[in-house]
N, CA, C and O atoms as CSV, one atom per row, in Angstrom:
chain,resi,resn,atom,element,x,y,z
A,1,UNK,N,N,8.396,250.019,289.205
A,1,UNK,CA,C,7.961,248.627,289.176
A,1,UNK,C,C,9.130,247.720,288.822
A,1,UNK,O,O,9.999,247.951,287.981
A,2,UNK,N,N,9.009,246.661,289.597
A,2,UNK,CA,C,10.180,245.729,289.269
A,2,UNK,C,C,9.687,244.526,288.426
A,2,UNK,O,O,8.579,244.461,287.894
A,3,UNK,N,N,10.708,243.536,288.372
A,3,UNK,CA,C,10.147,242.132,287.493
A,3,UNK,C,C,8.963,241.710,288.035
A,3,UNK,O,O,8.704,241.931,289.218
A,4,UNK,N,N,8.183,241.102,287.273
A,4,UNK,CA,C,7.289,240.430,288.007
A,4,UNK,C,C,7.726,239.150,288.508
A,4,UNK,O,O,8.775,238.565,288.239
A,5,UNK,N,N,6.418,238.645,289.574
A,5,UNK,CA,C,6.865,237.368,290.223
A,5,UNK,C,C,6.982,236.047,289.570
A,5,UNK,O,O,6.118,235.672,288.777
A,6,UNK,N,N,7.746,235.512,289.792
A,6,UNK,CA,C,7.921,234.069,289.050
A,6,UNK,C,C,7.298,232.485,289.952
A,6,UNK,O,O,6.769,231.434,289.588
A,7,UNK,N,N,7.725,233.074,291.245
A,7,UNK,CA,C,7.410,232.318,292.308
A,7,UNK,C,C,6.996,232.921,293.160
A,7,UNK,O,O,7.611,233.852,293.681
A,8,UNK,N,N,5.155,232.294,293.712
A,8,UNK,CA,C,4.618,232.585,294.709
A,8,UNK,C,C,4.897,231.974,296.374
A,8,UNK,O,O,5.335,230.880,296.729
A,9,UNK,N,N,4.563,232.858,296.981
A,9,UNK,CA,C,4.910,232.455,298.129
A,9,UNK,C,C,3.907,230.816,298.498
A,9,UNK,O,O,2.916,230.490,297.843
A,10,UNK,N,N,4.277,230.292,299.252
A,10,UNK,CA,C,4.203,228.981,299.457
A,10,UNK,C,C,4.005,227.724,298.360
A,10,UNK,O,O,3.477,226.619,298.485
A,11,UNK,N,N,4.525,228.245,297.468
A,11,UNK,CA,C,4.060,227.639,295.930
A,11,UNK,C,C,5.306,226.655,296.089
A,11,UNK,O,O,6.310,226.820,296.783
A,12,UNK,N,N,4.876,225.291,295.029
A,12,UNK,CA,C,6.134,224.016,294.937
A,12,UNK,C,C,7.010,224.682,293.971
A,12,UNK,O,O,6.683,225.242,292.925
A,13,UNK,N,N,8.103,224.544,294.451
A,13,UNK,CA,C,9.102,224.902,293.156
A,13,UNK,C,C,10.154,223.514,293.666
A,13,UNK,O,O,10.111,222.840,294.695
A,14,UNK,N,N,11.219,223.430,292.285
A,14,UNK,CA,C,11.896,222.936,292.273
A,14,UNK,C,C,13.730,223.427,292.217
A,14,UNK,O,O,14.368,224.077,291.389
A,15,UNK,N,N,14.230,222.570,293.870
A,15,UNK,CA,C,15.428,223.001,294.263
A,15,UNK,C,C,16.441,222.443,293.851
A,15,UNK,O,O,16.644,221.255,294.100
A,16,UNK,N,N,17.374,223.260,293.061
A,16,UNK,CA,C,18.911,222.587,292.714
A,16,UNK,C,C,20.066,223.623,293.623
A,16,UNK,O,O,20.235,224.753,294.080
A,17,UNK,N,N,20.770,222.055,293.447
A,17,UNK,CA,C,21.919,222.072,294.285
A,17,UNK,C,C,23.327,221.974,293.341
A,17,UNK,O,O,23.004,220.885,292.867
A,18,UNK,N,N,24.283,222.175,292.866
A,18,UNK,CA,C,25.171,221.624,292.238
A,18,UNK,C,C,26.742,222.001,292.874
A,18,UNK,O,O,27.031,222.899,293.665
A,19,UNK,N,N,27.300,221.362,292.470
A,19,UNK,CA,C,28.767,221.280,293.088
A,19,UNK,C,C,29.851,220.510,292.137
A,19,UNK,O,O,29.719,219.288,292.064
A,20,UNK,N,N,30.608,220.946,291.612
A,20,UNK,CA,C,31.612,219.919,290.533
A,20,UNK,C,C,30.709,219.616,289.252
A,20,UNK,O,O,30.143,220.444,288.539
A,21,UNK,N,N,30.713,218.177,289.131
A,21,UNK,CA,C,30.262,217.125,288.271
A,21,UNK,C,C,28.628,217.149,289.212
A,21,UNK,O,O,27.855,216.554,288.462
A,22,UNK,N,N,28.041,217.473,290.170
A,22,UNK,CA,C,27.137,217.036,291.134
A,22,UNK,C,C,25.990,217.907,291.102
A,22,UNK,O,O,26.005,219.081,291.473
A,23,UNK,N,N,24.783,217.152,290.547
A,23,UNK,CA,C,23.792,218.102,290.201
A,23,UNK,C,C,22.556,217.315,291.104
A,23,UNK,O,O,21.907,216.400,290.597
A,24,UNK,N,N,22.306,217.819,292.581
A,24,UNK,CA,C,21.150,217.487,293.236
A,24,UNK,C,C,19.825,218.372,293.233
A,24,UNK,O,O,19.750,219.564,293.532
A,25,UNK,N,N,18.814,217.539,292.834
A,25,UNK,CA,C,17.532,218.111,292.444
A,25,UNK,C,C,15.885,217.332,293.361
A,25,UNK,O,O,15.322,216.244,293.472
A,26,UNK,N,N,15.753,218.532,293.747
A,26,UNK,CA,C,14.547,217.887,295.109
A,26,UNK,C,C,13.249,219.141,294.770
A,26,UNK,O,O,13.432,220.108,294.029
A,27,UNK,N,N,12.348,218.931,295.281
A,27,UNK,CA,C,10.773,219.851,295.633
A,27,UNK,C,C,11.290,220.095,296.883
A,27,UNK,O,O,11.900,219.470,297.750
A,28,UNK,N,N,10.711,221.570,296.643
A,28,UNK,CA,C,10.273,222.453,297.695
A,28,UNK,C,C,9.669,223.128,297.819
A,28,UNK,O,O,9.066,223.382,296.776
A,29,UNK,N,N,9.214,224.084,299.152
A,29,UNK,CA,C,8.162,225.241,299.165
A,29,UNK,C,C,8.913,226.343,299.262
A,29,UNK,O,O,9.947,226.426,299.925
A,30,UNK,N,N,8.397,227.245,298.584
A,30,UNK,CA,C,8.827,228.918,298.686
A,30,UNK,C,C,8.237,229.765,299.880
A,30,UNK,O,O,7.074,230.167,299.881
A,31,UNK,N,N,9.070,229.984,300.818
A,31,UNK,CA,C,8.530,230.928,301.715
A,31,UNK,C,C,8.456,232.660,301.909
A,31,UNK,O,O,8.442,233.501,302.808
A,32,UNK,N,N,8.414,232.542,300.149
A,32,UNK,CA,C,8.479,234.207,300.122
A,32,UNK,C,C,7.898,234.202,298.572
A,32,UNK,O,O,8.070,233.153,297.951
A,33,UNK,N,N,7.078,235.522,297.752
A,33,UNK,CA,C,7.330,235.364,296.544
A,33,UNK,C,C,8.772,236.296,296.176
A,33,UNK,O,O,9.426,237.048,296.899
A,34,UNK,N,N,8.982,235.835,294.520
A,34,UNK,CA,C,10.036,236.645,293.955
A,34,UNK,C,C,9.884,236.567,292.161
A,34,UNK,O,O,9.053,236.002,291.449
A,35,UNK,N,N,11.290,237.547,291.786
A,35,UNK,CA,C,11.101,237.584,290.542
A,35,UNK,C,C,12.445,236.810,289.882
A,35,UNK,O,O,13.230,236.536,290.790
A,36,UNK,N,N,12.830,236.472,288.844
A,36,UNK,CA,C,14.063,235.633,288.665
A,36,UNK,C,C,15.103,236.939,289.131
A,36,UNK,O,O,14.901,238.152,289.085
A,37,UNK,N,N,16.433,236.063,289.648
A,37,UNK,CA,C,17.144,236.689,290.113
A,37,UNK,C,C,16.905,237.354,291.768
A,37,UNK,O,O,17.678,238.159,292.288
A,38,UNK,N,N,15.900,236.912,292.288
A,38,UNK,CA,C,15.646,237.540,293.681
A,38,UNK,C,C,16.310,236.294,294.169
A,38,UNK,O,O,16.460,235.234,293.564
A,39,UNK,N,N,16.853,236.775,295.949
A,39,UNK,CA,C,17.321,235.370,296.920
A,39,UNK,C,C,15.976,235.562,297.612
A,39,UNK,O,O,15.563,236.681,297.915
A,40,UNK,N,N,15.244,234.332,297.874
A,40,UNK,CA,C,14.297,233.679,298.983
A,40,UNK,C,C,14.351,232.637,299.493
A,40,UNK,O,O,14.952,231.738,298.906
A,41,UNK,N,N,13.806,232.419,300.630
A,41,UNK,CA,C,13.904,231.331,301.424
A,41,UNK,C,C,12.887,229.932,301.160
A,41,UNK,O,O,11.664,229.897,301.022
A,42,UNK,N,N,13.696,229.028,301.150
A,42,UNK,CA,C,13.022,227.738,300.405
A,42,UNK,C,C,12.960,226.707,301.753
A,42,UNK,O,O,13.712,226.838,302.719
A,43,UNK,N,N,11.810,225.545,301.620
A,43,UNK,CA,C,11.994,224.736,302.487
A,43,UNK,C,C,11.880,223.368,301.779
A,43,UNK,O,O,10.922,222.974,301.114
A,44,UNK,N,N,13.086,222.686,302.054
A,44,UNK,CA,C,13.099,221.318,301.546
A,44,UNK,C,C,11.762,220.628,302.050
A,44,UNK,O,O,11.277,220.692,303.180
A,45,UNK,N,N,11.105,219.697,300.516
A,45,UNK,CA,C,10.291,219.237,301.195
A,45,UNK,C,C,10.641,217.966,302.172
A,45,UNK,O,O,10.138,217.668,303.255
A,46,UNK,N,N,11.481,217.442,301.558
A,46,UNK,CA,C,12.115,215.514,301.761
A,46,UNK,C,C,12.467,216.157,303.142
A,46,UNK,O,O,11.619,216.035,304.026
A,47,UNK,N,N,13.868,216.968,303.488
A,47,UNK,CA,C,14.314,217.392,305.425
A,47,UNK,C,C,13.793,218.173,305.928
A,47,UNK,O,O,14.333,218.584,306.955
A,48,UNK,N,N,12.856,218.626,305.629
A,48,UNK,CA,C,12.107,219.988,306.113
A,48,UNK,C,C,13.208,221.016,306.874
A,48,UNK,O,O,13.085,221.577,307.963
A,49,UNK,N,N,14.122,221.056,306.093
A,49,UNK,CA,C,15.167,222.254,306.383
A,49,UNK,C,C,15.158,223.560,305.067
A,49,UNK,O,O,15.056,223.580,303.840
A,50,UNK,N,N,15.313,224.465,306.077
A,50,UNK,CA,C,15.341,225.670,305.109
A,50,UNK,C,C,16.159,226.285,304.989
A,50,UNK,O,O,16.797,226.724,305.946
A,51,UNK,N,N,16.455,226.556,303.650
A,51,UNK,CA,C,17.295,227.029,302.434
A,51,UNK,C,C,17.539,228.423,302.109
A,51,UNK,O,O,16.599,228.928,302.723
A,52,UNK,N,N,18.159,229.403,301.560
A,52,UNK,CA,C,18.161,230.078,300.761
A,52,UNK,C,C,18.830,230.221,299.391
A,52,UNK,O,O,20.055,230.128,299.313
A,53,UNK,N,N,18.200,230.408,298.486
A,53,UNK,CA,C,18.739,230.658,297.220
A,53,UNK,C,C,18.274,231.357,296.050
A,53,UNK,O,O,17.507,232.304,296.224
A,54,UNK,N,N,18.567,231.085,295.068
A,54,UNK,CA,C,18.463,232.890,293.741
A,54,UNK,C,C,17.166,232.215,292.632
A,54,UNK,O,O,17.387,231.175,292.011
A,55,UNK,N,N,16.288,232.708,292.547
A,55,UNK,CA,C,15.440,232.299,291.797
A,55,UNK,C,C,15.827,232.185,289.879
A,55,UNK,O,O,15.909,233.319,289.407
A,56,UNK,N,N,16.026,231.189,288.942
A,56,UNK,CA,C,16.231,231.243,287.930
A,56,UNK,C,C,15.498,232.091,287.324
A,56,UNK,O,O,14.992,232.992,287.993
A,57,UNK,N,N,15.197,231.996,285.543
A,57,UNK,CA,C,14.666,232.428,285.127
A,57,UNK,C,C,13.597,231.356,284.915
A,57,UNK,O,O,12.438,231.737,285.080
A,58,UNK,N,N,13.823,229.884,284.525
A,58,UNK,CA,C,12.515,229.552,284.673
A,58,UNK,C,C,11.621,229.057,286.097
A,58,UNK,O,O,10.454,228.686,286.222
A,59,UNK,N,N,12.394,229.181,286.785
A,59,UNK,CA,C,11.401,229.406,288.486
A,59,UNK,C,C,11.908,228.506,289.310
A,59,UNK,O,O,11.467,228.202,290.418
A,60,UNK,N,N,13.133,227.942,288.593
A,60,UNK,CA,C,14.103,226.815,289.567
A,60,UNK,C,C,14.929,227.303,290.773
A,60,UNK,O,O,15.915,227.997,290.525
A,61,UNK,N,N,14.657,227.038,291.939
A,61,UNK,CA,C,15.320,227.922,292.695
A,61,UNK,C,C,16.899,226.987,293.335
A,61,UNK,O,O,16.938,225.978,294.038
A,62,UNK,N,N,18.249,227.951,292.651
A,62,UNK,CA,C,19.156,227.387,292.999
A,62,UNK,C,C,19.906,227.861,294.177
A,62,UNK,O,O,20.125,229.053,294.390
A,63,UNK,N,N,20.353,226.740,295.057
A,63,UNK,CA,C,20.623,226.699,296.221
A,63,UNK,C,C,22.497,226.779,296.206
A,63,UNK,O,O,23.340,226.353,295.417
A,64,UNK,N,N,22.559,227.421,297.292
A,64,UNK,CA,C,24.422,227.678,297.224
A,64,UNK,C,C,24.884,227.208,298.485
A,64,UNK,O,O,24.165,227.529,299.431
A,65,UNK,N,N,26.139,226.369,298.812
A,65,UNK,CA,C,26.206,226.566,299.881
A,65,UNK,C,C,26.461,227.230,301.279
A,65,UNK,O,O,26.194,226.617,302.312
């Protein structure tokens, strides 16, 4: 058995972005579940473009470029 899930699949989570000094923060949907530390695929809600990135520990899913 592995971690449990943190984020359900199609559930709102919230997407960060950061770069430098540059910390961008938007809603999105999860198109997979996971446990912190898993990569899944996210869909911006604002561009409806999809993402991948590493699930935190508290369920923030951060995006890389």
């Amino acid at each position: 058995l592995g971690e449990p899930a943190i984020v359900e699949r199609n559930g709102a989570v919230t997407l960060a972005y950061q770069t430098g000094g540059l910390m961008i923060i938007t809603e999105g949907r999860a198109l997979a579940r996971g446990a912190a530390g898993d990569s899944i695929r996210v869909m911006n809600l604002a561009s409806r473009t999809t993402l991948t990135g590493r699930i935190g520990a508290d369920g923030t899913v951060y995006v890389t470029p």
